[in-house]
JSON list of C-alpha atoms in Angstrom, two decimals:
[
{"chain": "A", "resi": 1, "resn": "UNK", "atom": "CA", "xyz": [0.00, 0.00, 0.00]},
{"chain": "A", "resi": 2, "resn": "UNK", "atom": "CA", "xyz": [1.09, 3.46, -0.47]},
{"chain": "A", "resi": 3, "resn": "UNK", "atom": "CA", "xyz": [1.05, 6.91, 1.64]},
{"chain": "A", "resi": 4, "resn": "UNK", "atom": "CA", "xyz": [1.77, 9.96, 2.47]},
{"chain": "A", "resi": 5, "resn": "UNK", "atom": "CA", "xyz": [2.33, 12.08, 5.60]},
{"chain": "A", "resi": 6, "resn": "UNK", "atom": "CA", "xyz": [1.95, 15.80, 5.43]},
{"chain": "A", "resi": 7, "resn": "UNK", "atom": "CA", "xyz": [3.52, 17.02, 8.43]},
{"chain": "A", "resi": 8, "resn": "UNK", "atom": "CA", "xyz": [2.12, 20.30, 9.73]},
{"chain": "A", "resi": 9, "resn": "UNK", "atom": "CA", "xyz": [-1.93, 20.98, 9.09]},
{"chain": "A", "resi": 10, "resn": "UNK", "atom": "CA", "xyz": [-1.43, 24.68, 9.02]},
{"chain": "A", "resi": 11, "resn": "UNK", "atom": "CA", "xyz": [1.58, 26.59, 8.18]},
{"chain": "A", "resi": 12, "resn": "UNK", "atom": "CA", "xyz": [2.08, 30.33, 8.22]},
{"chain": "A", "resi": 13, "resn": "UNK", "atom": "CA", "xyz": [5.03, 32.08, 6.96]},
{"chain": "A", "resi": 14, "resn": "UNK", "atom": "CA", "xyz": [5.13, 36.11, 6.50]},
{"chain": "A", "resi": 15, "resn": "UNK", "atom": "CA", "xyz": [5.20, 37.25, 2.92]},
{"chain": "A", "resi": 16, "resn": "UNK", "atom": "CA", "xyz": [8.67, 37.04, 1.25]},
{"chain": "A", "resi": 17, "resn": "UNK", "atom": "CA", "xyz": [9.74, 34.49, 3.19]},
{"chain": "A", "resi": 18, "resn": "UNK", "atom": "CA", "xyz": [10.33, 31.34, 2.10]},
{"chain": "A", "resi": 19, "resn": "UNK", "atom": "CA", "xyz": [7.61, 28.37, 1.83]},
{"chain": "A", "resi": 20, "resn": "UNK", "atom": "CA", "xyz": [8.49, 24.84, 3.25]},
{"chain": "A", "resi": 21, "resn": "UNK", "atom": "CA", "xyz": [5.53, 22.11, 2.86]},
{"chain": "A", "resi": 22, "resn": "UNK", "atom": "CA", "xyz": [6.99, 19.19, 4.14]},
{"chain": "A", "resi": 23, "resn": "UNK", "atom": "CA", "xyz": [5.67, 15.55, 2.49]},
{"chain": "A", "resi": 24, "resn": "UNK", "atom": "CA", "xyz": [6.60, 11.75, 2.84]},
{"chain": "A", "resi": 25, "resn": "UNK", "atom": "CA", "xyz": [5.60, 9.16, 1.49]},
{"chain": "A", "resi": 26, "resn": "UNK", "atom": "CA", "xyz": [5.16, 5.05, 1.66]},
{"chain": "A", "resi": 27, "resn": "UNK", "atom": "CA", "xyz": [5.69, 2.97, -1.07]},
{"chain": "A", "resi": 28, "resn": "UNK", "atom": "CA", "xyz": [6.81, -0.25, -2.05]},
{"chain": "A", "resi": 29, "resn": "UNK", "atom": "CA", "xyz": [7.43, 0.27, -5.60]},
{"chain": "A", "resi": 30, "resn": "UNK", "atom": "CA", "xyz": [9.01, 3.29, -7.20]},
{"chain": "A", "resi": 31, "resn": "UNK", "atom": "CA", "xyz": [6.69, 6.23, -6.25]},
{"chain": "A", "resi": 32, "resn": "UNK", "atom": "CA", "xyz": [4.83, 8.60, -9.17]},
{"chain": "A", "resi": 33, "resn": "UNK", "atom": "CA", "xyz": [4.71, 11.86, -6.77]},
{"chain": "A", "resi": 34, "resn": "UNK", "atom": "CA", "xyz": [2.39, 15.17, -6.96]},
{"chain": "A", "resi": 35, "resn": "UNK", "atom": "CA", "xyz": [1.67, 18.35, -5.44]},
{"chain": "A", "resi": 36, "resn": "UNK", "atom": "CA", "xyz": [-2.24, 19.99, -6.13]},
{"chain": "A", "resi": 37, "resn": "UNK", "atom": "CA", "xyz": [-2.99, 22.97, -5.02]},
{"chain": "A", "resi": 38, "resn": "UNK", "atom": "CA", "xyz": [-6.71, 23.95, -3.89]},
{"chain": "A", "resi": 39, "resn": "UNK", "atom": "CA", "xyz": [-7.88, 27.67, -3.58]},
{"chain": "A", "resi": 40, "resn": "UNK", "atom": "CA", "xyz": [-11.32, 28.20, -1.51]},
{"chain": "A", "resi": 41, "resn": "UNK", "atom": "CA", "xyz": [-14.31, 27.52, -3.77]},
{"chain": "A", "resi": 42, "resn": "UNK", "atom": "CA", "xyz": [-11.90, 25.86, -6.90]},
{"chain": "A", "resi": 43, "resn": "UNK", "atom": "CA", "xyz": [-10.90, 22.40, -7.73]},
{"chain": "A", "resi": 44, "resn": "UNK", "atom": "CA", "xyz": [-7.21, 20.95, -7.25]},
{"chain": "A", "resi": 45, "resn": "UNK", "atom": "CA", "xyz": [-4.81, 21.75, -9.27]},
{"chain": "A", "resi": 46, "resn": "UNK", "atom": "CA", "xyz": [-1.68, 20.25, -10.00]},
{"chain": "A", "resi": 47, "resn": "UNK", "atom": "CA", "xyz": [1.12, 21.87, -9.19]},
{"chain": "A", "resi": 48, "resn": "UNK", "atom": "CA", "xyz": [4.12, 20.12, -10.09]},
{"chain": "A", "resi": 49, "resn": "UNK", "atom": "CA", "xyz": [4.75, 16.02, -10.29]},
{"chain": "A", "resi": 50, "resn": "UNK", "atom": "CA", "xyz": [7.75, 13.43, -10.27]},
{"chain": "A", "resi": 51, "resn": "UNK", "atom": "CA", "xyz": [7.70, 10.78, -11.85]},
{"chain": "A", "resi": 52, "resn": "UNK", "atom": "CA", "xyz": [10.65, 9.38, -13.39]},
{"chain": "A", "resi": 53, "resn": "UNK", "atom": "CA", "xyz": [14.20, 11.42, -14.16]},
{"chain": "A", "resi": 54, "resn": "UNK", "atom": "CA", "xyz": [15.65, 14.61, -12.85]},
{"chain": "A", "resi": 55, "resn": "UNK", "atom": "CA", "xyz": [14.81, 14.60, -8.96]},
{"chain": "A", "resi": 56, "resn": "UNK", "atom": "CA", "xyz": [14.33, 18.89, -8.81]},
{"chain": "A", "resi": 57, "resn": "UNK", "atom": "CA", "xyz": [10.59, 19.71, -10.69]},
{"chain": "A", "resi": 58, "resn": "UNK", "atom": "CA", "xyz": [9.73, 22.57, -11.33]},
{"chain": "A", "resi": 59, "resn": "UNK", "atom": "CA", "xyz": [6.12, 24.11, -11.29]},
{"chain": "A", "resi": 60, "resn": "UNK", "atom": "CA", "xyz": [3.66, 26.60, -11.44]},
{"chain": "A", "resi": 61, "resn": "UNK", "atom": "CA", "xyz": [3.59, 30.05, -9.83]},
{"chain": "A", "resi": 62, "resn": "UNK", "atom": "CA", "xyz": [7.61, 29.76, -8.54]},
{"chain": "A", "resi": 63, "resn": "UNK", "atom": "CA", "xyz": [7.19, 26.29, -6.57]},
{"chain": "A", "resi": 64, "resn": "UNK", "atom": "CA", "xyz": [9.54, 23.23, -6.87]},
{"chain": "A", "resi": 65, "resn": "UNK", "atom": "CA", "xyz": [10.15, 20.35, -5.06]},
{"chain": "A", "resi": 66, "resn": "UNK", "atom": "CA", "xyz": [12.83, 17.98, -4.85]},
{"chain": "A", "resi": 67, "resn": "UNK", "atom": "CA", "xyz": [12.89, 13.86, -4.75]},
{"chain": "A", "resi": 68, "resn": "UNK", "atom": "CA", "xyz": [14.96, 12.47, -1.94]},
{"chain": "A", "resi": 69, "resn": "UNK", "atom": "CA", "xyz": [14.68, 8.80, -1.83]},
{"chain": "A", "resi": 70, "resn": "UNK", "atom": "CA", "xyz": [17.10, 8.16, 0.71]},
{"chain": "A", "resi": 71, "resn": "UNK", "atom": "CA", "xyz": [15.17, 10.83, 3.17]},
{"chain": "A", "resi": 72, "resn": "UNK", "atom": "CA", "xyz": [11.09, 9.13, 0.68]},
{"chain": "A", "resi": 73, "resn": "UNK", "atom": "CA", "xyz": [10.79, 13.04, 0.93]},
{"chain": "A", "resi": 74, "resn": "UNK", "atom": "CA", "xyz": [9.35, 15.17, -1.50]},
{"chain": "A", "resi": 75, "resn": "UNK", "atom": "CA", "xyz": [8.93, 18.64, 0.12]},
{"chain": "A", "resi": 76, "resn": "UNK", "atom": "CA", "xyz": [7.36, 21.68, -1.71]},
{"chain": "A", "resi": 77, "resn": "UNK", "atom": "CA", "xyz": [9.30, 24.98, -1.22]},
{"chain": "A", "resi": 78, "resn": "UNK", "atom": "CA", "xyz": [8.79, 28.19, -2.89]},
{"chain": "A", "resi": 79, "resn": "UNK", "atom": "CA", "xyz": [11.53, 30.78, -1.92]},
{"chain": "A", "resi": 80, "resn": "UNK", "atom": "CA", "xyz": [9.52, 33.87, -1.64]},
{"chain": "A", "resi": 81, "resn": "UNK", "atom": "CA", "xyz": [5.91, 33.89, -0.46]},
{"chain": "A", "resi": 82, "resn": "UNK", "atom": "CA", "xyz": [3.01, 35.70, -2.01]},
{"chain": "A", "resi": 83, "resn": "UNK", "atom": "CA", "xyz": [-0.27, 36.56, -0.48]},
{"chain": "A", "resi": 84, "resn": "UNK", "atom": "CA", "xyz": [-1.77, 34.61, -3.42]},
{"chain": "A", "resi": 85, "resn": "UNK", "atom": "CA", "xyz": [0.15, 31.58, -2.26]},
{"chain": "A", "resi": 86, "resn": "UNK", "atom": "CA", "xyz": [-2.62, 30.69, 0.63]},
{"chain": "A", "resi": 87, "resn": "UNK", "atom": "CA", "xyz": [-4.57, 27.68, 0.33]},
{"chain": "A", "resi": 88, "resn": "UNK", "atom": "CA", "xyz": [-4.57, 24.38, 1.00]},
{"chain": "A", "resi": 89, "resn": "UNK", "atom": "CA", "xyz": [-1.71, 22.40, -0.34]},
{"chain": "A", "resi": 90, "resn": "UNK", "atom": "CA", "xyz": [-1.93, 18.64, -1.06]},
{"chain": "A", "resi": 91, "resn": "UNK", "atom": "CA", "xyz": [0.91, 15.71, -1.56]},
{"chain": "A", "resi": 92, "resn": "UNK", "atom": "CA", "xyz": [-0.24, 12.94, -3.36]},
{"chain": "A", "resi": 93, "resn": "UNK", "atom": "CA", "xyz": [1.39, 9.97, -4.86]},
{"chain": "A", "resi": 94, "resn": "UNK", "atom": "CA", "xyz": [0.29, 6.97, -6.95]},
{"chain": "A", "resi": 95, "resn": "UNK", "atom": "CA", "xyz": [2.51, 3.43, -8.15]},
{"chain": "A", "resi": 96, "resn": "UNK", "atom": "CA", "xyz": [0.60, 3.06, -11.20]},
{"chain": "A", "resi": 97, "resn": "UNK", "atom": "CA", "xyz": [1.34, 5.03, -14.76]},
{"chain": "A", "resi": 98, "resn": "UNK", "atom": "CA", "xyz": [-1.60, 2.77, -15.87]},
{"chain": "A", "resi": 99, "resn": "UNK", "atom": "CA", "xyz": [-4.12, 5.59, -13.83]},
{"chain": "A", "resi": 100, "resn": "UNK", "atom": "CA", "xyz": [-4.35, 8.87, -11.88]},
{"chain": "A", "resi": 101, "resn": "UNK", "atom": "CA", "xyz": [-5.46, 6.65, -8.89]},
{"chain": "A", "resi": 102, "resn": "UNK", "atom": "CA", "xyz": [-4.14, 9.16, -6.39]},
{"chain": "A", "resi": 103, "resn": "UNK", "atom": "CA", "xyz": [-3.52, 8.68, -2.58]},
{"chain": "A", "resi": 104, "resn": "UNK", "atom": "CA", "xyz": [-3.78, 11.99, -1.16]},
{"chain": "A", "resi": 105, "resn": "UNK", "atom": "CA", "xyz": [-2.13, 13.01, 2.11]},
{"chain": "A", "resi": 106, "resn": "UNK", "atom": "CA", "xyz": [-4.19, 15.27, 4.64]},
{"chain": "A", "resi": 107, "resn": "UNK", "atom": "CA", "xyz": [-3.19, 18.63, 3.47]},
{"chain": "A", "resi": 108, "resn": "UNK", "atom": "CA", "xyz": [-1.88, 21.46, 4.74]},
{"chain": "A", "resi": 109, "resn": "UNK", "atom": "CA", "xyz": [-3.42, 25.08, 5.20]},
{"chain": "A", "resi": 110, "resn": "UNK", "atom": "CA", "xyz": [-0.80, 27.95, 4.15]},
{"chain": "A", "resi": 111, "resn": "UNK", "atom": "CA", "xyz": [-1.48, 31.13, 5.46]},
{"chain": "A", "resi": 112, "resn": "UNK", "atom": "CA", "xyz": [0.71, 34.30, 4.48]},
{"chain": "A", "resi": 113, "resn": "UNK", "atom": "CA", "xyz": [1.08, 37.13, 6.77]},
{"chain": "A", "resi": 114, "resn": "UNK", "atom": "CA", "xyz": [1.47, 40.14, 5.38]},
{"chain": "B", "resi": 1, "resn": "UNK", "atom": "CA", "xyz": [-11.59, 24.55, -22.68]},
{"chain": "B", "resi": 2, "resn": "UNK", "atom": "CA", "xyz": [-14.36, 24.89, -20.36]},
{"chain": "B", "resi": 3, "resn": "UNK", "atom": "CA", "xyz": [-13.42, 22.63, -17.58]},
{"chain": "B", "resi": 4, "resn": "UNK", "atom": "CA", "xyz": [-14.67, 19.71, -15.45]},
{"chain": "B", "resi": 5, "resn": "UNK", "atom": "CA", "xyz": [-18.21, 21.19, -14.27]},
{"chain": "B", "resi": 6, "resn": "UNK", "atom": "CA", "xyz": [-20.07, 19.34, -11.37]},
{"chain": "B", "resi": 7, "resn": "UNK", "atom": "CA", "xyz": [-24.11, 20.19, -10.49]},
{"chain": "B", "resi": 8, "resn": "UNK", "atom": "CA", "xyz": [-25.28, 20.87, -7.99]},
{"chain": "B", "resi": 9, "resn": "UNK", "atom": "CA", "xyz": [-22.71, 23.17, -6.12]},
{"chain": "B", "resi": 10, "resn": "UNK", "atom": "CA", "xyz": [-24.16, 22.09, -2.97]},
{"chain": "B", "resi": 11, "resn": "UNK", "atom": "CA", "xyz": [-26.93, 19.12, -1.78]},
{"chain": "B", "resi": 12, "resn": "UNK", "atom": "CA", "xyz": [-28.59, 19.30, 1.30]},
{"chain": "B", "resi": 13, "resn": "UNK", "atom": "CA", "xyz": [-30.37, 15.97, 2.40]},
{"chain": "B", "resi": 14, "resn": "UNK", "atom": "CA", "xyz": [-32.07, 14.20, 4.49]},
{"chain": "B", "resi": 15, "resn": "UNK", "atom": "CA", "xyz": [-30.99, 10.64, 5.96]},
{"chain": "B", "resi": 16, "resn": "UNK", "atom": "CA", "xyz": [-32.61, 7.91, 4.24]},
{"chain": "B", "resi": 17, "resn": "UNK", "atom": "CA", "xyz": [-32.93, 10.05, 0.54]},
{"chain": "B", "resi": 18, "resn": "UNK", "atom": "CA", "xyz": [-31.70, 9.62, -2.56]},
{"chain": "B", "resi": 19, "resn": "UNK", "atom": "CA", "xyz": [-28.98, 11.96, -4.35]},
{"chain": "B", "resi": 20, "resn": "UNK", "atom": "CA", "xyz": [-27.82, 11.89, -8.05]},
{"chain": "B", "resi": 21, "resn": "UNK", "atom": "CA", "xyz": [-24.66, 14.23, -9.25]},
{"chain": "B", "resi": 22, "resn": "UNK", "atom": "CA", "xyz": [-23.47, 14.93, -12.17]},
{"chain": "B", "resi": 23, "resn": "UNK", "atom": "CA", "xyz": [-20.11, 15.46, -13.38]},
{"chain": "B", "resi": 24, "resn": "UNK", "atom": "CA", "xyz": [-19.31, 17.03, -16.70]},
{"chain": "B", "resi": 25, "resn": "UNK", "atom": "CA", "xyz": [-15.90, 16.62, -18.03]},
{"chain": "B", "resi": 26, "resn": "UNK", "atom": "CA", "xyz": [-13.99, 18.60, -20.42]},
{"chain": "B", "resi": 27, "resn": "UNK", "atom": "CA", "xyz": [-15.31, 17.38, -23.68]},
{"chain": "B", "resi": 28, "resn": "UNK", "atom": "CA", "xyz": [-12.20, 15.03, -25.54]},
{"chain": "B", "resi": 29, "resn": "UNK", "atom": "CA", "xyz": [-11.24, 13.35, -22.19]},
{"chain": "B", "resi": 30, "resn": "UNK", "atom": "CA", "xyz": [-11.84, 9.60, -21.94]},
{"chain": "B", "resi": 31, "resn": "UNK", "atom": "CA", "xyz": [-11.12, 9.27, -18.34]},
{"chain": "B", "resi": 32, "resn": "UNK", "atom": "CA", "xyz": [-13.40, 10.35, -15.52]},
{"chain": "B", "resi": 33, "resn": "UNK", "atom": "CA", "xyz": [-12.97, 9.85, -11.79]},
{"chain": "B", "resi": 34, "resn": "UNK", "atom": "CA", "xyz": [-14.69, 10.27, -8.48]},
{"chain": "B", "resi": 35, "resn": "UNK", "atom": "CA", "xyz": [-13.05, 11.45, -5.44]},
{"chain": "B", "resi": 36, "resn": "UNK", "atom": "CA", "xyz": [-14.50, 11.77, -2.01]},
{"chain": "B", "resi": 37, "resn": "UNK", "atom": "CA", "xyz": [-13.37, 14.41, 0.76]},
{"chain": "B", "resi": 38, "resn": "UNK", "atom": "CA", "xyz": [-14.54, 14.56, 4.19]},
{"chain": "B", "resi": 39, "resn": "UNK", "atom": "CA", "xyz": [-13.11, 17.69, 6.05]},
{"chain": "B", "resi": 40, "resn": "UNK", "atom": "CA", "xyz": [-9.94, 18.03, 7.36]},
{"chain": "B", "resi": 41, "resn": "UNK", "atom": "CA", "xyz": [-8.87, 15.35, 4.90]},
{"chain": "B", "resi": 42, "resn": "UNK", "atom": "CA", "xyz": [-7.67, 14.92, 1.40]},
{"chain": "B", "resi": 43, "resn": "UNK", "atom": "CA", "xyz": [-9.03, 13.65, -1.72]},
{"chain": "B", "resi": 44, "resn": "UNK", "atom": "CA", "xyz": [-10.11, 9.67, -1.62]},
{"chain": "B", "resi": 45, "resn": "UNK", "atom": "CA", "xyz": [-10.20, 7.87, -4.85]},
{"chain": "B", "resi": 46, "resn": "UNK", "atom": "CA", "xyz": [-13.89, 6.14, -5.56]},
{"chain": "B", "resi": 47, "resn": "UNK", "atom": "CA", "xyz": [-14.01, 5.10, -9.00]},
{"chain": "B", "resi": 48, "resn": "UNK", "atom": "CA", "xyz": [-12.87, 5.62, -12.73]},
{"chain": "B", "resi": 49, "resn": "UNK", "atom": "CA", "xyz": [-14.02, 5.09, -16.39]},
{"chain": "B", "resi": 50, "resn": "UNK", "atom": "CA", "xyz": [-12.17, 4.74, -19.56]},
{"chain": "B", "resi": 51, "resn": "UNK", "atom": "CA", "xyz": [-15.34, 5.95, -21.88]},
{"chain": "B", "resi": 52, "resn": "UNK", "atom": "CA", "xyz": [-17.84, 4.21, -20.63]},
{"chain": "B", "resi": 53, "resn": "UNK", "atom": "CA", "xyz": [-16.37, 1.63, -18.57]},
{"chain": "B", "resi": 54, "resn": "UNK", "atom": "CA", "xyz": [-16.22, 1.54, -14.98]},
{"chain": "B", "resi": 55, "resn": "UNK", "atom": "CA", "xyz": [-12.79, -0.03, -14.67]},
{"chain": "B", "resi": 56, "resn": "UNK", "atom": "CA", "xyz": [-11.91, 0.20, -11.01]},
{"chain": "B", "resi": 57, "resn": "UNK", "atom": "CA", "xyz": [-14.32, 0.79, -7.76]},
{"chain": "B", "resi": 58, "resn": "UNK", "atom": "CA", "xyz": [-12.91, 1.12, -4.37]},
{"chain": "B", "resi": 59, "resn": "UNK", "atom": "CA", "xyz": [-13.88, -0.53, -1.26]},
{"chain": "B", "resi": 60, "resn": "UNK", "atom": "CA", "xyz": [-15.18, 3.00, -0.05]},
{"chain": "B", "resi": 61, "resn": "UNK", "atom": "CA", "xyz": [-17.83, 2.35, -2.71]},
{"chain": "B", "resi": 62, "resn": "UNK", "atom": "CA", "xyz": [-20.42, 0.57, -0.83]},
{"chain": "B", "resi": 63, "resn": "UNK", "atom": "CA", "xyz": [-23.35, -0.88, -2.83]},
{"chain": "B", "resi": 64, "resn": "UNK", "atom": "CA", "xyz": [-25.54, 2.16, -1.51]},
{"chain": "B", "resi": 65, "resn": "UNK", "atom": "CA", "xyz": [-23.14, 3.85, -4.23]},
{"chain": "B", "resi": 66, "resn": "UNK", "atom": "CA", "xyz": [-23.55, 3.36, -8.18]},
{"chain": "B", "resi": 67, "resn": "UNK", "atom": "CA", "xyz": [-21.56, 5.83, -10.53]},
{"chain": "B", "resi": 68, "resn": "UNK", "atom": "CA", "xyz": [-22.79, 5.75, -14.56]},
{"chain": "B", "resi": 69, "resn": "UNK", "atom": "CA", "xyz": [-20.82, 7.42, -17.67]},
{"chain": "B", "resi": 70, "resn": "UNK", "atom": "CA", "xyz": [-23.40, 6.18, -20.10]},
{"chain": "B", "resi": 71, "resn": "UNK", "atom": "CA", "xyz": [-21.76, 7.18, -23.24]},
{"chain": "B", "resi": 72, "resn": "UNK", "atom": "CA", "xyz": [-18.77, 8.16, -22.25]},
{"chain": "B", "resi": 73, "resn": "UNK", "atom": "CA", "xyz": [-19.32, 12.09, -21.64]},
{"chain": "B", "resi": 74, "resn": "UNK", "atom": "CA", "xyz": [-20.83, 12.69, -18.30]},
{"chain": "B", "resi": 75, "resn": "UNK", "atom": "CA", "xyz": [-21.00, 11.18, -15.41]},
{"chain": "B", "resi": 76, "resn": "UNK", "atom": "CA", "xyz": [-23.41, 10.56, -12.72]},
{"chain": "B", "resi": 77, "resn": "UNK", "atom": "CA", "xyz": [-22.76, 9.15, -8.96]},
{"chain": "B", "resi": 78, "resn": "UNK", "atom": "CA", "xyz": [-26.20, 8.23, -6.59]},
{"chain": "B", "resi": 79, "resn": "UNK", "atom": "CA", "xyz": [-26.32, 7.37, -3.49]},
{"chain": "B", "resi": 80, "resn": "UNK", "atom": "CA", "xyz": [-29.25, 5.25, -2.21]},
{"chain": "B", "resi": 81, "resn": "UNK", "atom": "CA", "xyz": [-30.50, 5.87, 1.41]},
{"chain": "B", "resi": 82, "resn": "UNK", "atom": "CA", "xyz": [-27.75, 8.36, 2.55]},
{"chain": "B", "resi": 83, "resn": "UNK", "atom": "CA", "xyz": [-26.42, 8.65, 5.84]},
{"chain": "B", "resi": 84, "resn": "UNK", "atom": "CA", "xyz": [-24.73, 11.21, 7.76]},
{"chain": "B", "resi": 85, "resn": "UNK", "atom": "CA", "xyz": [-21.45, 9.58, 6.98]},
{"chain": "B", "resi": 86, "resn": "UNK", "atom": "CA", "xyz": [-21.78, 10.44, 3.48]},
{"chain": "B", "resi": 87, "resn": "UNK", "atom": "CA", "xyz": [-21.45, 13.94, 4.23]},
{"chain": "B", "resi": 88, "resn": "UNK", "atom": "CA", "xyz": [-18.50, 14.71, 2.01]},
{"chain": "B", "resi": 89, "resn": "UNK", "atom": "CA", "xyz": [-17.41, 16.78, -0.68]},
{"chain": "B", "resi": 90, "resn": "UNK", "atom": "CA", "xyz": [-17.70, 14.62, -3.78]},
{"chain": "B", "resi": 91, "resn": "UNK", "atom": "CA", "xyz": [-14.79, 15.66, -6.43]},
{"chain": "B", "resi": 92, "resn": "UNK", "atom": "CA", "xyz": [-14.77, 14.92, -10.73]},
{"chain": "B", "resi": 93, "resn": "UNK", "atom": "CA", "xyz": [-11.60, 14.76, -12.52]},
{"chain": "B", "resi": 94, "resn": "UNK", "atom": "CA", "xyz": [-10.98, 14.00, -16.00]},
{"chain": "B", "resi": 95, "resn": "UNK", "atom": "CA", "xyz": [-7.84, 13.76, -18.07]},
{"chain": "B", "resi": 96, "resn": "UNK", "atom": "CA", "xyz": [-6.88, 12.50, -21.79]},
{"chain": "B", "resi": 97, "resn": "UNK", "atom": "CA", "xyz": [-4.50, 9.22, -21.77]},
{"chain": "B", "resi": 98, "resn": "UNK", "atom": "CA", "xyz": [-3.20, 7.73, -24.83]},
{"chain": "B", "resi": 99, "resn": "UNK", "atom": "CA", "xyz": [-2.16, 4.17, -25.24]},
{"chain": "B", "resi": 100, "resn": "UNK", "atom": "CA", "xyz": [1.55, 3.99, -23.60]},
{"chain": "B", "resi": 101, "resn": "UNK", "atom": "CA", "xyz": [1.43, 7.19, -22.08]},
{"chain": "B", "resi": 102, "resn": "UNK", "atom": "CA", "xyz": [3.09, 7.29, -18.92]},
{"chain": "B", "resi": 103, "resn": "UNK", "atom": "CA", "xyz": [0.41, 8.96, -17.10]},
{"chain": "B", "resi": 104, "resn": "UNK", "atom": "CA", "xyz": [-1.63, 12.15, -17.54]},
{"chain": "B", "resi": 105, "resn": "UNK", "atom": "CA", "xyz": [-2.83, 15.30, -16.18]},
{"chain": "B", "resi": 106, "resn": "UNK", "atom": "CA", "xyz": [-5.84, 15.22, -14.23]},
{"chain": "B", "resi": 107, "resn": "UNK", "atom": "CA", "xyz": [-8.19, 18.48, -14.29]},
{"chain": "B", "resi": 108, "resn": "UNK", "atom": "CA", "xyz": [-10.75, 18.73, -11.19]},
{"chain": "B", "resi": 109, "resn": "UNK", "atom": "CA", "xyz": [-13.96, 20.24, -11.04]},
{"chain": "B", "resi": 110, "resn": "UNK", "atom": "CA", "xyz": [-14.99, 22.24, -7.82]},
{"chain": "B", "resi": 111, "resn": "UNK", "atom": "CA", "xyz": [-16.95, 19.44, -6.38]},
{"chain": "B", "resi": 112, "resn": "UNK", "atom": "CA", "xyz": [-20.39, 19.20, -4.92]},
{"chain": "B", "resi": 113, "resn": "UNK", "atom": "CA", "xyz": [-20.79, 19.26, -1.19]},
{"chain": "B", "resi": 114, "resn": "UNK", "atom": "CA", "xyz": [-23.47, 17.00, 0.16]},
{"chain": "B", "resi": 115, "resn": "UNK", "atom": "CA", "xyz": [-24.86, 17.46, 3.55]},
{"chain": "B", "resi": 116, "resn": "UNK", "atom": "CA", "xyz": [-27.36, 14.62, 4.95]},
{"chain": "B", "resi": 117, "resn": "UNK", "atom": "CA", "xyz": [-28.82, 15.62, 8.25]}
]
């Protein structure tokens, strides 16, 4: 079976700063791993993904995260925080290429303070 | 590219009723899938189609759920004699796979919340 542990439910950094949404995950297999994004009133939306390859992805609106099998890390960070950066922030990771059957961690809230 | 639309926006029910929602999703995508989330939790995976074929149902589907993609547009998910457990937030996604592609980009609608009192 597969997981993932978002560590943290709420996380506020000041604007500027940087952004650190921490994510591990569970897997028995060589992990397909995802970070969606969900705004109040909008559906997810994917951020950025791993899947096979270079271990640093890039994404949308300035985030990356980085691969770290040794560590079965795969934190978000975003090096200078934006008021429109709050929302919810989800890890998610599925095993199979063959579908977008995606185990979802618990999320975490990011607030910006301004 | 409209995007995934899901009606109604929000369902308010009583225990024991019957609720049908639809999920529209954008219009050349052959996969559809239903998520479930329950607050303070993410997204749980309930079922997907490849056009019209249900091809994989999980165990949070009990038989009080049935989810349709009749010809392999929309889709609709019922559930028969809710409970207050179903209270959720029930999420469509849809995405485009060709053959040997090594996965694909799923779009979301905004869900429909269901309340059963």
């Amino acid at each position: 079976a597969q997981s993932v542990t978002q560590l943290g439910s709420h996380v506020s950094v000041s604007e500027g700063a940087l952004v650190l949404l921490r994510c591990n995950y569970s897997s028995s297999v060589p992990p397909y791993l995802f970070w969606y994004v969900q705004y109040p009133n909008q559906g997810l939306q994917l951020l950025l993904k791993y899947t096979t390859g270079a271990t640093l992805v890039k994404g949308i609106n300035g985030f990356e995260a980085e691969f770290k099998k040794s560590e079965t890390s795969f934190h978000l960070t975003k090096p200078s925080a934006h008021m429109s950066d709050a929302a919810e922030y989800f890890c998610a990771v599925t095993r199979n290429f063959g579908n977008e059957k995606l185990t979802f961690g618990t999320g975490t809230r990011l607030t910006i303070i301004p | 590219d409209t995007g995934v639309s899901q009606n109604p926006r929000h369902k308010i029910t009583k225990r024991g009723q019957n609720v049908t929602f639809r999920c529209d999703p954008i219009s050349e995508h052959n996969r559809l899938y239903w998520y479930r989330q329950t607050l303070g939790q993410g997204p749980e995976f309930l079922t997907y189609f490849q056009n019209e074929a249900q091809l994989e149902k999980s165990r949070l589907l009990s038989d009080r759920f049935s989810a349709e993609r009749p010809k392999g547009s929309f889709s609709t998910l019922e559930i028969q004699r809710t409970e207050q457990g179903d209270s959720a937030m029930y999420l469509c996604a849809s995405s485009l796979r060709y053959r040997g592609q090594m996965n694909e980009k799923l779009f979301f609608g905004s869900g429909t919340q269901l309340s059963v009192l």
